[in-house]
XYZ file of C-alpha atoms in Angstrom:
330
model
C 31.434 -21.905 19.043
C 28.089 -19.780 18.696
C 25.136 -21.009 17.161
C 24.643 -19.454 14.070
C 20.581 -18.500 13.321
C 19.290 -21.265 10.385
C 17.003 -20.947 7.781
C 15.991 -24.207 6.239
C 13.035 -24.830 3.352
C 11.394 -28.106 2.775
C 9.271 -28.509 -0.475
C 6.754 -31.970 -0.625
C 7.344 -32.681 -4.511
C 4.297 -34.738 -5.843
C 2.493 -33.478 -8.251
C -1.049 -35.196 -8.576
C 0.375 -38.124 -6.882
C -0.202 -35.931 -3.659
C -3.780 -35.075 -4.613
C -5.598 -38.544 -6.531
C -7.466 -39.572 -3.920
C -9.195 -35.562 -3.428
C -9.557 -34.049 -7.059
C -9.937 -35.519 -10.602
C -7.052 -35.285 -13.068
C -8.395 -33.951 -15.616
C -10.068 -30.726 -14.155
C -6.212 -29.863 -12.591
C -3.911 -30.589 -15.836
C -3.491 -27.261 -16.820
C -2.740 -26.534 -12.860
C 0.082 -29.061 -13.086
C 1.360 -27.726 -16.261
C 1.611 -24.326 -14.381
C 3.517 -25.731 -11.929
C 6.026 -27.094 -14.210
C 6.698 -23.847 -15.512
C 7.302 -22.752 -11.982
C 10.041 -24.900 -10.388
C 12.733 -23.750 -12.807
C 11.872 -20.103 -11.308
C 11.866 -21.529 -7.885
C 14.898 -23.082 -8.404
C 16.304 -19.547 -10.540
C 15.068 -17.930 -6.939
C 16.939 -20.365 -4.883
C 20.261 -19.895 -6.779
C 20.341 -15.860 -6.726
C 19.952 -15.675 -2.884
C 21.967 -18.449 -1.888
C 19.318 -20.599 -0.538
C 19.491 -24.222 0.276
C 16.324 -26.331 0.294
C 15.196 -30.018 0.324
C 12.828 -31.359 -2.047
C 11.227 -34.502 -0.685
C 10.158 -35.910 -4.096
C 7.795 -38.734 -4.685
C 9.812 -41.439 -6.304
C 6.917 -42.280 -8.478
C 8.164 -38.437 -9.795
C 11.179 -40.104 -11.078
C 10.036 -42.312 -13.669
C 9.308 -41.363 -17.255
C 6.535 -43.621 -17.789
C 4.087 -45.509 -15.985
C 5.397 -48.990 -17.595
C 8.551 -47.739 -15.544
C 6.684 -47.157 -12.738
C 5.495 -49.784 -12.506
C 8.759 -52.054 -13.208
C 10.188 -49.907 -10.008
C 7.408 -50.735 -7.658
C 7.803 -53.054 -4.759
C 6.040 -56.167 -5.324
C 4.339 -56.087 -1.314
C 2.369 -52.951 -1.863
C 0.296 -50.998 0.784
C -2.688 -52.661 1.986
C -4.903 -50.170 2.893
C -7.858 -50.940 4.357
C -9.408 -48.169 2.435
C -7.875 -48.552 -1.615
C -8.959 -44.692 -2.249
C -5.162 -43.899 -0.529
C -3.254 -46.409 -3.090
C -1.805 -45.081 -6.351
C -1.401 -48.394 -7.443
C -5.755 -48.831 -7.534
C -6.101 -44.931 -8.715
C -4.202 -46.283 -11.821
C -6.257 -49.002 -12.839
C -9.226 -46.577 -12.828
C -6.794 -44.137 -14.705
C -4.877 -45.987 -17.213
C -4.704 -43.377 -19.799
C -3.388 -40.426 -17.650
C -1.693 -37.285 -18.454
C 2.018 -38.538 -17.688
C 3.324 -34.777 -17.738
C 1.244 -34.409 -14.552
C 2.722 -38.010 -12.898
C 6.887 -37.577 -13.990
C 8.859 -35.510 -13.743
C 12.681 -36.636 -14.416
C 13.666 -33.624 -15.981
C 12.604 -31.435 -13.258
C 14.338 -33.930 -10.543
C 17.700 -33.124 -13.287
C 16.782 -29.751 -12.661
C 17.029 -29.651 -9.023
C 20.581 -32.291 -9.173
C 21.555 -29.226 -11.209
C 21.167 -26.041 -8.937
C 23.484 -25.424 -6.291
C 22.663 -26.334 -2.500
C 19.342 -28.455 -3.668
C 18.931 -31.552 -1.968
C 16.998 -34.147 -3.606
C 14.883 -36.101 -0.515
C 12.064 -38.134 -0.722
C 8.136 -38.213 0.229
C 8.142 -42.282 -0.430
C 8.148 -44.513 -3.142
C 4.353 -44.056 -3.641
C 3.202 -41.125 -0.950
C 2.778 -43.590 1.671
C 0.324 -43.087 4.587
C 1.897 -44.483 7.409
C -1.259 -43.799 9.580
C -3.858 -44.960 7.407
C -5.339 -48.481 8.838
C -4.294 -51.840 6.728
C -0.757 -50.856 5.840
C 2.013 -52.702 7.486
C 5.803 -51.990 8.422
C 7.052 -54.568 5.810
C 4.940 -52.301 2.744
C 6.627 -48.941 4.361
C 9.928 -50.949 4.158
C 9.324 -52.266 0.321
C 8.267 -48.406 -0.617
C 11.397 -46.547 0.810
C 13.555 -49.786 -0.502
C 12.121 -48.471 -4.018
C 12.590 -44.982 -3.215
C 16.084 -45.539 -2.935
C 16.333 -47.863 -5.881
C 14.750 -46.228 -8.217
C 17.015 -42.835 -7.435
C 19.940 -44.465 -7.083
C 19.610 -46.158 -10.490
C 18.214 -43.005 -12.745
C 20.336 -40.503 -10.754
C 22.842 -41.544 -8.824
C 21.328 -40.222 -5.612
C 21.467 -41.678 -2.090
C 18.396 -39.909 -0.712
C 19.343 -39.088 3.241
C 16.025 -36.874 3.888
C 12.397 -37.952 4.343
C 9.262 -35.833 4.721
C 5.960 -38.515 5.502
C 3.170 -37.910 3.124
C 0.288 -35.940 4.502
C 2.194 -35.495 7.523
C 1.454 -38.498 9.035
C 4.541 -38.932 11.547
C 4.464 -42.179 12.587
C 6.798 -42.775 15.435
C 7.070 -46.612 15.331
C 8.180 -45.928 11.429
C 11.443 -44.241 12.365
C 13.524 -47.525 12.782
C 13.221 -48.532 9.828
C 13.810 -45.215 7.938
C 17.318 -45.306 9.319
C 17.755 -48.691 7.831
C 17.010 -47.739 4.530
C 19.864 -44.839 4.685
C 17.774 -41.997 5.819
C 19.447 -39.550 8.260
C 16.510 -36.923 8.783
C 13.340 -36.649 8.713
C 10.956 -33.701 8.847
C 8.568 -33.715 12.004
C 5.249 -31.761 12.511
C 5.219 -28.043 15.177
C 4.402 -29.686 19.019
C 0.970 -27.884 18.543
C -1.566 -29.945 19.328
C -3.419 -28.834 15.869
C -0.751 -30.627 14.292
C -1.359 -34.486 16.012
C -2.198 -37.187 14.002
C -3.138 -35.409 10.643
C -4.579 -38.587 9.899
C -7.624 -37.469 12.003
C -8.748 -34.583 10.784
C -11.020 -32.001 12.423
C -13.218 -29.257 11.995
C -11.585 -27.299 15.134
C -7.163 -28.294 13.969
C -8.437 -26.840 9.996
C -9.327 -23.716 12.181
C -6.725 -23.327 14.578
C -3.665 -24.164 12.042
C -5.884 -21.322 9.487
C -6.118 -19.037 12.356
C -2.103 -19.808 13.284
C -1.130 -18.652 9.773
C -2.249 -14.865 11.057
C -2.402 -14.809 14.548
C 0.103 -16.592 17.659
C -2.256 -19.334 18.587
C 0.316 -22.164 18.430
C 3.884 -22.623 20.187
C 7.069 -20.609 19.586
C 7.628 -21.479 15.263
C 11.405 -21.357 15.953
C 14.063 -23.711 18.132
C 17.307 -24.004 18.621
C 19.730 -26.204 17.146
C 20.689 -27.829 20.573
C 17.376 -28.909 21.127
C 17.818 -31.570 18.255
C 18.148 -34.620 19.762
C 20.955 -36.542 17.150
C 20.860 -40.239 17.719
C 23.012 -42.965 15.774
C 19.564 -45.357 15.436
C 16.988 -42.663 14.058
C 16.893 -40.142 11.916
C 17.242 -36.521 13.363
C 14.020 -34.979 13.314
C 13.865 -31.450 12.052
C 10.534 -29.759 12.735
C 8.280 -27.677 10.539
C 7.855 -24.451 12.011
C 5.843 -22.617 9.210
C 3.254 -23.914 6.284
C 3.591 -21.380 3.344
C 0.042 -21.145 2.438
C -0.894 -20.158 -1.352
C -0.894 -17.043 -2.445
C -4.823 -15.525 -2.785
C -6.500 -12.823 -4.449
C -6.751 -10.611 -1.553
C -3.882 -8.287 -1.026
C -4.491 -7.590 3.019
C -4.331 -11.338 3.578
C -0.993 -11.686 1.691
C 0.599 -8.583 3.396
C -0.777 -10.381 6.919
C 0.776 -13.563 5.396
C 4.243 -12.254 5.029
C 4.604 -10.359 7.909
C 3.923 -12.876 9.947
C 6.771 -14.967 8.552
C 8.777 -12.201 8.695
C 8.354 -11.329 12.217
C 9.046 -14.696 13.035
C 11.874 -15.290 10.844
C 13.627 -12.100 12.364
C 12.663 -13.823 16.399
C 14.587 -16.715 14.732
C 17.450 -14.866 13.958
C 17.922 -12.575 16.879
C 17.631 -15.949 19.049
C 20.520 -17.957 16.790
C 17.616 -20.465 16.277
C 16.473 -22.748 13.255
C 13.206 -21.438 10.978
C 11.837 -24.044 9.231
C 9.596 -23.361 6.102
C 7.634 -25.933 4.207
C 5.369 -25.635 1.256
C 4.273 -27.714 -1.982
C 5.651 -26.741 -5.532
C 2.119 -27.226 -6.574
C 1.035 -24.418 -4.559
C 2.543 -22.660 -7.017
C 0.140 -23.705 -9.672
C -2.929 -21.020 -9.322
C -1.728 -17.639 -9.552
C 2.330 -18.383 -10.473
C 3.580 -15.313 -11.201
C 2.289 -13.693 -7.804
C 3.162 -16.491 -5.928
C 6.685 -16.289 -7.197
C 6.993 -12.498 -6.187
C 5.571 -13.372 -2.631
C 8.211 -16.024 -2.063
C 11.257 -13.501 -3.503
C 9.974 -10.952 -0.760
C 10.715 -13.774 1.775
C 13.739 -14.782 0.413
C 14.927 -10.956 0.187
C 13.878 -10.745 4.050
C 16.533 -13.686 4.217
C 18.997 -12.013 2.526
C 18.657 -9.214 5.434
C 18.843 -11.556 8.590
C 22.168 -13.122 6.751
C 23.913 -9.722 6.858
C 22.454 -8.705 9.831
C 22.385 -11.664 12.039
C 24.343 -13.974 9.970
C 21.621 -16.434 9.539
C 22.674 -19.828 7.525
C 20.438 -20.913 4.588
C 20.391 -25.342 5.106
C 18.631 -27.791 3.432
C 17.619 -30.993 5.662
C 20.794 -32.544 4.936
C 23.021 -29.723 6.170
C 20.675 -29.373 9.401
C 21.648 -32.874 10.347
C 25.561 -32.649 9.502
C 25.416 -29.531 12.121
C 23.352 -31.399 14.414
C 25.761 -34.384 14.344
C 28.762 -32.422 14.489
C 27.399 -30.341 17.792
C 26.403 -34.021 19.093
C 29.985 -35.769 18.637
C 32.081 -32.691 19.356
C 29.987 -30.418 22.114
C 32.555 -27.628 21.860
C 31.668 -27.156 18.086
């Protein structure tokens, strides 16, 4: 059977629980807020073009309180050697903070709700699995209370894990099969994209410079290159980071056609396009950064006629992958 082209969308659902140990809370409430408004439109977006997508949510996300998050939490927390990267420290320096801009259960209802929305997870607690103190046990404990804490409020077996920060960690993979999780998400093989937990000067300005121009690798691969194994979980690349919308029209237009273009190479080559972003991202200029994502999704709904390109959240990506492993006539 021919491969059929893929589209696939992963979103990194956090909130400020991505972002506590960079900006202050209270200078980014009314960002948050924003934000909120903008998921049921994302999700509205989603539905009228078909479109499947994975939101790896923080399982903090899913509480309603903190006193609930807190009853949740593993008892072995992260160790880091640095406590700037633990939520759990953050709080104690934080104890009266906005809870609209740390929960979100009605949102995660929200996404259960719309058709072809997988609910995945970024961690219990956006766990850094690079960062220097933390052990294997602590990742363990965190995705055990991922799990639990979904499974108990919603019902939810989450199957699909995106690492905080992108920090891919390898070693880590083991155990996120034991916990029930099928796929992960994976960073592009540039070498601007190694160990995000080292951060330099010259990766910030090739992955800005990638976003415009072909620096990198090919964004797009095909499904048989997916190596499915029974004691991992698949790993699904990124191929594309959609960047915030800005002020300056030229940049935008570059922006898009750029996805386009490489959308449409994805297409024409029966290969998987994987797009990635942060609801958040939505938070600054909302309204234009809803009409920038509808022009991608209406580029979708062109390669789908014309090419008959598959819209698949992480979830569906794997199914295929497994089913092309176990039956190689498929």
């Amino acid at each position: 059977m021919k491969n059929r082209p893929i589209f696939s969308i992963s979103l990194d659902f956090e909130l400020h629980w991505g972002r506590f140990d960079k900006v202050a809370l209270p200078d980014w409430e009314n960002y948050y807020l924003r934000t909120r408004m903008a998921i049921p439109k994302i999700l509205q977006l989603f539905d009228t073009f078909g479109v499947e997508a994975t939101w790896a949510t923080v399982g903090m996300l899913f509480a309603n309180s903190l006193k609930e998050w807190l009853e949740y939490a593993p008892i072995s927390k992260p160790s880091y050697k640095d406590n700037v990267f633990s939520p759990y420290h953050w709080l104690l320096d934080n104890p009266l903070a906005a809870e609209t801009c740390l929960f979100a259960p009605d949102l995660i209802q929200q996404i259960l709700h719309t058709p072809g929305q997988e609910l995945g997870s970024h961690t219990f607690s956006h766990y850094y699995t690079l960062a220097k103190g933390q052990t294997e046990g602590q990742f363990r404990d965190d995705l055990i209370a991922a799990q639990r804490i979904a499974s108990e409020k919603f019902g939810v077996q989450l199957t699909s894990l995106v690492f905080p920060r992108n920090q891919f960690n390898r070693r880590y993979l083991h155990i996120s099969k034991e916990i029930g999780f099928t796929a992960v998400r994976s960073n592009p093989k540039d070498w601007f994209w190694k160990d995000t937990s080292r951060e330099t000067l010259l990766k910030r300005i090739f992955r800005t410079a990638d976003v415009y121009l072909p620096v990198g690798m090919p964004s797009s691969y095909p499904l048989s290159g997916l190596d499915w194994q029974q004691d991992v979980p698949l790993e699904i690349p990124a191929s594309r980071f959609l960047r915030p919308y800005s002020g300056n029209g030229a940049i935008n237009r570059i922006k898009a056609r750029r996805i386009k273009n490489e959308m449409t190479k994805a297409a024409s080559n029966a290969e998987i396009y994987h797009l990635w972003w942060h609801p958040h991202n939505h938070g600054e200029r909302p309204e234009e950064s809803l009409a920038f994502l509808r022009t991608i999704l209406e580029h979708f709904a062109q390669l789908r006629i014309q090419y008959g390109m598959l819209s698949c959240n992480m979830a569906s990506v794997e199914k295929l992958a497994r089913s092309k492993s176990l039956d190689p006539a498929y």
